[in-house]
């Protein structure tokens, strides 16, 4: 029977919602146990959050000062050691998971399945290739542990609140390397909802025209309680920082409502939003490819239309 | 210091790929192939480090069939000193690629290996991390800025939460993100010069790497299409439609 170990992602003492999404994929395996591993310098609060996710059997914590920051070279040997006895190791397919999971897989001498979109059977998965333009079915060798990253946009977060899994400290006898050191994290400070988990996202593209003009996107997003995203063109032009980028090379998101403002809709951008519930496109070019996938399209000048929409909402 | 650069050939990023009707793969016959964009960035970074005097030799590495040589010549024309071509007709999964790179690392003893963060065909994003694990050396993935001094690399990484800076002792593996640099164009005289640069050809079987392909791809499918939506005549109509769906 399958036993799945889910690696918790966390930041600033809080569990990232991508973890509960990875638990959903683990539930789809229909195995006998789903355990969550929290590696941190201070794991208690994070473990308490993880213990409330429905479907979680046990939460293991490894408290070491070296785990204060998510360095793959430090975390991977611990995960590889903890993986003994598990048929699957699932990690969210965020920059954290993409960094750590392949290092774990190589230490275990096994292949990795990247960006799992669906679980067909315990060892059969679907994942996207060619920027989401083809979906492949892959079968992993059942004789080896499956290491996989779970595509957040494809899975709902498992419910929380009704369960309370036991939390146990885990002692792992692993020597950790000192060749890699954390220096700092520069965060774009924001009171807005987190781009990756927001139910509404308003994104601006090159059509917004300038860094100053981007204010209209921020204002409109705040008006409807949405997170703000951007196309690669807007990021490359310096309108907004790169952590707002949505697309193949940025974040892949699946909000209920996605509003693309002044975004033409290049393939690499569409890859990031294909799974959004409702897509709205506002663009002055009626021929823009974004209209081919938008549920609702509006052709016109965004500087005129956005205030009009805000007006309609009052 | 030597720098090894992974230089994969993939279906050009501008090609709209087609899935074969029988689900056996995607159509690659007659389709334009070019360097994986992230690998061009990796090579550019290596060349810049050589121009700064940090490195003295840049080696491009490709794994693939005989005709991959022409692709490696592009890397030489861009400025690499020499190329290593590991020949195989089989598709190579990331773990096997990482094992091949480890063999080359043992042979060449580079101070740095720079790979793209992912190849745009399999979108795996694994090889660099796997090589770093097998080599037991630091990894700095998704790099948008690299500085090398005093035997260590200070690397700014593009992470979901923003920009993370880490320090890695050399030798190390760096994987490139899009914003690391703007790759240079290949000039005609350099294409001529590249013809006389050396390419080492190594038979995959002679490396002693066992291909452990634990993953079998059983089916290819086109992604589900979104149905074409409706055009709204004005802001009022759009707001009404969104309100009706309970989205605003």
Coordinates of C-alpha atoms in Angstrom, one line a residue, chain B:
Chain B
X1 CA 38.7 28.1 -13.9
X2 CA 36.7 26.1 -16.4
X3 CA 32.9 26.5 -16.8
X4 CA 30.8 23.7 -18.2
X5 CA 27.6 24.8 -19.9
X6 CA 24.7 22.5 -20.7
X7 CA 23.5 23.3 -24.3
X8 CA 20.3 21.4 -25.1
X9 CA 18.6 21.5 -28.5
X10 CA 14.8 21.8 -28.4
X11 CA 11.8 22.6 -30.6
X12 CA 12.0 26.3 -31.1
X13 CA 10.0 28.3 -28.6
X14 CA 8.0 30.0 -31.3
X15 CA 6.7 26.8 -32.8
X16 CA 3.1 25.9 -31.9
X17 CA 3.5 22.2 -31.3
X18 CA 1.0 19.6 -32.4
X19 CA 0.2 16.4 -30.6
X20 CA 0.1 13.3 -32.9
X21 CA -3.5 12.1 -33.4
X22 CA -2.6 8.6 -32.0
X23 CA -1.2 10.1 -28.8
X24 CA 2.3 8.6 -29.4
X25 CA 4.1 11.9 -29.2
X26 CA 4.3 15.4 -30.6
X27 CA 5.2 16.2 -34.2
X28 CA 8.9 17.0 -34.4
X29 CA 9.6 16.1 -38.1
X30 CA 10.5 19.2 -40.1
X31 CA 9.9 21.4 -37.0
X32 CA 12.5 24.1 -36.4
X33 CA 15.0 23.3 -33.6
X34 CA 17.1 25.7 -31.7
X35 CA 19.0 26.2 -28.4
X36 CA 16.9 25.9 -25.3
X37 CA 16.5 29.7 -24.4
X38 CA 17.6 29.2 -20.8
X39 CA 20.8 27.5 -22.1
X40 CA 21.6 30.5 -24.3
X41 CA 21.4 32.5 -21.1
X42 CA 23.7 30.0 -19.4
X43 CA 26.3 30.3 -22.2
X44 CA 26.1 34.0 -22.2
X45 CA 26.7 34.2 -18.5
X46 CA 29.7 31.9 -18.8
X47 CA 31.1 34.0 -21.6
X48 CA 30.7 37.2 -19.5
X49 CA 32.6 35.5 -16.6
X50 CA 35.4 34.6 -19.0
X51 CA 35.4 38.2 -20.3
X52 CA 35.7 39.4 -16.7
X53 CA 38.7 37.2 -16.2
X54 CA 36.9 34.9 -13.7
X55 CA 37.0 31.9 -16.1
X56 CA 39.5 31.0 -18.7
X57 CA 37.6 28.3 -20.6
X58 CA 34.0 27.7 -21.5
X59 CA 32.9 24.3 -22.6
X60 CA 29.4 23.6 -24.1
X61 CA 28.0 20.1 -23.5
X62 CA 25.3 18.4 -25.6
X63 CA 23.8 15.0 -25.3
X64 CA 22.1 13.6 -28.4
X65 CA 22.3 12.1 -31.9
X66 CA 25.0 12.6 -34.4
X67 CA 23.5 15.7 -36.0
X68 CA 23.7 17.6 -32.7
X69 CA 27.1 18.6 -33.7
X70 CA 25.7 21.4 -35.8
X71 CA 23.9 22.8 -32.8
X72 CA 27.1 22.7 -30.7
X73 CA 28.8 24.7 -33.5
X74 CA 26.3 27.5 -32.7
X75 CA 27.5 27.5 -29.1
X76 CA 31.1 27.6 -30.3
X77 CA 30.2 30.5 -32.7
X78 CA 28.6 32.3 -29.7
X79 CA 32.0 32.1 -28.0
X80 CA 32.6 28.8 -26.2
X81 CA 36.2 27.5 -26.4
X82 CA 35.3 23.9 -27.2
X83 CA 32.4 21.4 -27.1
X84 CA 31.7 18.0 -25.8
X85 CA 29.2 15.9 -27.6
X86 CA 27.9 12.8 -25.8
X87 CA 26.3 10.8 -28.6
X88 CA 23.1 8.7 -28.1
X89 CA 20.0 8.2 -30.2
X90 CA 17.9 7.6 -27.1
X91 CA 15.9 10.3 -25.3
X92 CA 17.7 11.1 -22.1
X93 CA 15.8 11.8 -18.9
X94 CA 17.1 14.4 -16.3
X95 CA 18.6 11.8 -13.9
X96 CA 20.6 10.2 -16.7
X97 CA 21.6 13.6 -18.0
X98 CA 22.8 14.5 -14.5
X99 CA 24.8 11.3 -14.3
X100 CA 26.4 12.1 -17.7
X101 CA 27.3 15.6 -16.5
X102 CA 28.8 14.1 -13.3
X103 CA 31.2 12.0 -15.4
X104 CA 32.2 15.1 -17.4
X105 CA 32.7 17.0 -14.2
X106 CA 35.0 14.3 -12.8
X107 CA 37.0 14.5 -16.1
X108 CA 37.1 18.2 -16.6
X109 CA 37.1 19.5 -13.0
X110 CA 35.2 22.7 -13.7
X111 CA 34.9 25.4 -11.1
X112 CA 31.3 26.1 -12.2
X113 CA 28.6 24.3 -14.1
X114 CA 25.9 26.5 -15.5
X115 CA 22.6 25.0 -16.9
X116 CA 19.3 26.5 -17.8
X117 CA 16.6 26.3 -15.1
X118 CA 14.5 24.1 -17.4
X119 CA 14.3 22.8 -21.0
X120 CA 11.2 24.2 -22.8
X121 CA 10.4 20.7 -24.2
X122 CA 10.0 18.5 -21.1
X123 CA 9.6 21.4 -18.7
X124 CA 11.2 19.2 -16.0
X125 CA 13.4 21.7 -14.2
X126 CA 15.5 18.9 -12.6
X127 CA 18.9 18.3 -14.2
X128 CA 20.9 21.0 -12.4
X129 CA 19.6 20.1 -9.0
X130 CA 20.2 16.4 -9.6
X131 CA 23.8 17.1 -10.7
X132 CA 24.5 19.2 -7.6
X133 CA 23.1 16.3 -5.4
X134 CA 25.2 13.6 -7.1
X135 CA 28.3 15.9 -7.0
X136 CA 27.5 16.8 -3.4
X137 CA 28.1 20.5 -4.2
X138 CA 26.0 23.7 -3.8
X139 CA 23.2 24.6 -6.2
X140 CA 21.9 28.0 -7.0
X141 CA 18.8 27.6 -9.0
X142 CA 16.7 30.3 -10.9
X143 CA 19.6 32.7 -10.8
X144 CA 19.0 36.3 -11.9
X145 CA 22.3 37.7 -10.8
X146 CA 25.7 36.0 -10.3
X147 CA 28.9 37.4 -8.8
X148 CA 32.0 35.3 -8.4
X149 CA 34.8 36.3 -6.0
X150 CA 37.1 34.6 -3.4
X151 CA 36.1 31.1 -4.4
X152 CA 32.4 31.6 -3.9
X153 CA 29.4 32.6 -5.9
X154 CA 26.9 35.1 -4.6
X155 CA 23.7 34.4 -6.4
X156 CA 20.4 36.3 -6.5
X157 CA 17.6 33.8 -7.0
X158 CA 14.0 34.4 -8.3
X159 CA 11.8 32.8 -5.8
X160 CA 8.0 33.1 -5.3
X161 CA 8.4 35.3 -2.3
X162 CA 10.7 37.8 -4.1
X163 CA 14.5 37.7 -4.5
X164 CA 16.7 35.5 -2.4
X165 CA 20.4 35.9 -2.1
X166 CA 22.6 32.9 -1.3
X167 CA 26.3 32.3 -1.1
X168 CA 27.7 29.1 -2.5
X169 CA 31.3 27.8 -2.3
X170 CA 32.8 26.8 -5.6
X171 CA 32.6 24.4 -7.4
X172 CA 28.9 24.8 -7.7
X173 CA 25.9 24.4 -10.1
X174 CA 24.0 27.4 -11.2
X175 CA 20.7 27.3 -13.1
X176 CA 19.7 30.4 -15.1
X177 CA 16.4 32.3 -15.0
X178 CA 15.3 34.5 -17.8
X179 CA 16.4 37.8 -16.3
X180 CA 20.0 36.8 -15.8
X181 CA 21.2 38.4 -19.1
X182 CA 20.4 39.1 -22.7
X183 CA 22.3 36.5 -24.9
X184 CA 24.4 37.9 -27.7
X185 CA 23.8 37.3 -31.3
X186 CA 26.1 35.1 -33.4
X187 CA 28.1 37.0 -36.0
X188 CA 29.0 35.6 -39.4
X189 CA 32.8 35.7 -38.9
X190 CA 32.4 33.8 -35.6
X191 CA 30.5 31.0 -37.5
X192 CA 33.5 30.6 -39.7
X193 CA 35.9 30.6 -36.7
X194 CA 33.7 28.0 -34.9
X195 CA 34.4 25.5 -37.6
X196 CA 38.0 25.1 -36.4
X197 CA 37.1 24.8 -32.7
X198 CA 37.4 21.3 -31.2
X199 CA 34.4 19.1 -30.5
X200 CA 35.1 16.0 -28.4
X201 CA 32.8 13.2 -29.3
X202 CA 32.1 10.7 -26.5
X203 CA 30.0 7.6 -27.0
X204 CA 27.3 7.5 -24.3
X205 CA 28.0 3.8 -23.7
X206 CA 31.6 4.5 -23.0
X207 CA 30.9 6.7 -20.0
X208 CA 29.7 3.9 -17.8
X209 CA 26.4 5.6 -17.1
X210 CA 23.4 3.3 -16.8
X211 CA 20.3 4.9 -18.1
X212 CA 17.7 4.4 -15.4
X213 CA 14.6 5.6 -17.0
X214 CA 12.1 5.0 -14.3
X215 CA 9.5 7.0 -16.0
X216 CA 7.6 5.7 -19.0
X217 CA 5.5 8.1 -21.1
X218 CA 2.4 6.2 -22.2
X219 CA 0.3 8.8 -23.8
X220 CA 0.3 12.4 -25.2
X221 CA -2.8 14.5 -25.4
X222 CA -3.7 18.0 -26.5
X223 CA -4.7 20.2 -23.5
X224 CA -8.4 20.8 -23.0
X225 CA -9.5 23.8 -25.0
X226 CA -11.4 26.7 -23.4
X227 CA -14.6 27.5 -25.2
X228 CA -14.6 30.8 -27.0
X229 CA -16.1 33.5 -25.0
X230 CA -18.4 36.5 -25.7
X231 CA -17.5 40.1 -26.5
X232 CA -19.1 42.7 -24.3
X233 CA -20.2 46.0 -25.7
X234 CA -19.3 48.2 -22.7
X235 CA -18.3 48.3 -19.0
X236 CA -21.8 48.0 -17.8
X237 CA -22.5 44.8 -19.7
X238 CA -19.2 43.3 -18.4
X239 CA -20.0 44.2 -14.8
X240 CA -23.5 42.7 -15.1
X241 CA -22.1 39.5 -16.5
X242 CA -19.5 39.2 -13.7
X243 CA -22.1 40.0 -11.1
X244 CA -24.4 37.3 -12.5
X245 CA -21.6 34.8 -12.1
X246 CA -21.0 36.0 -8.5
X247 CA -17.5 37.1 -9.3
X248 CA -17.9 40.8 -8.4

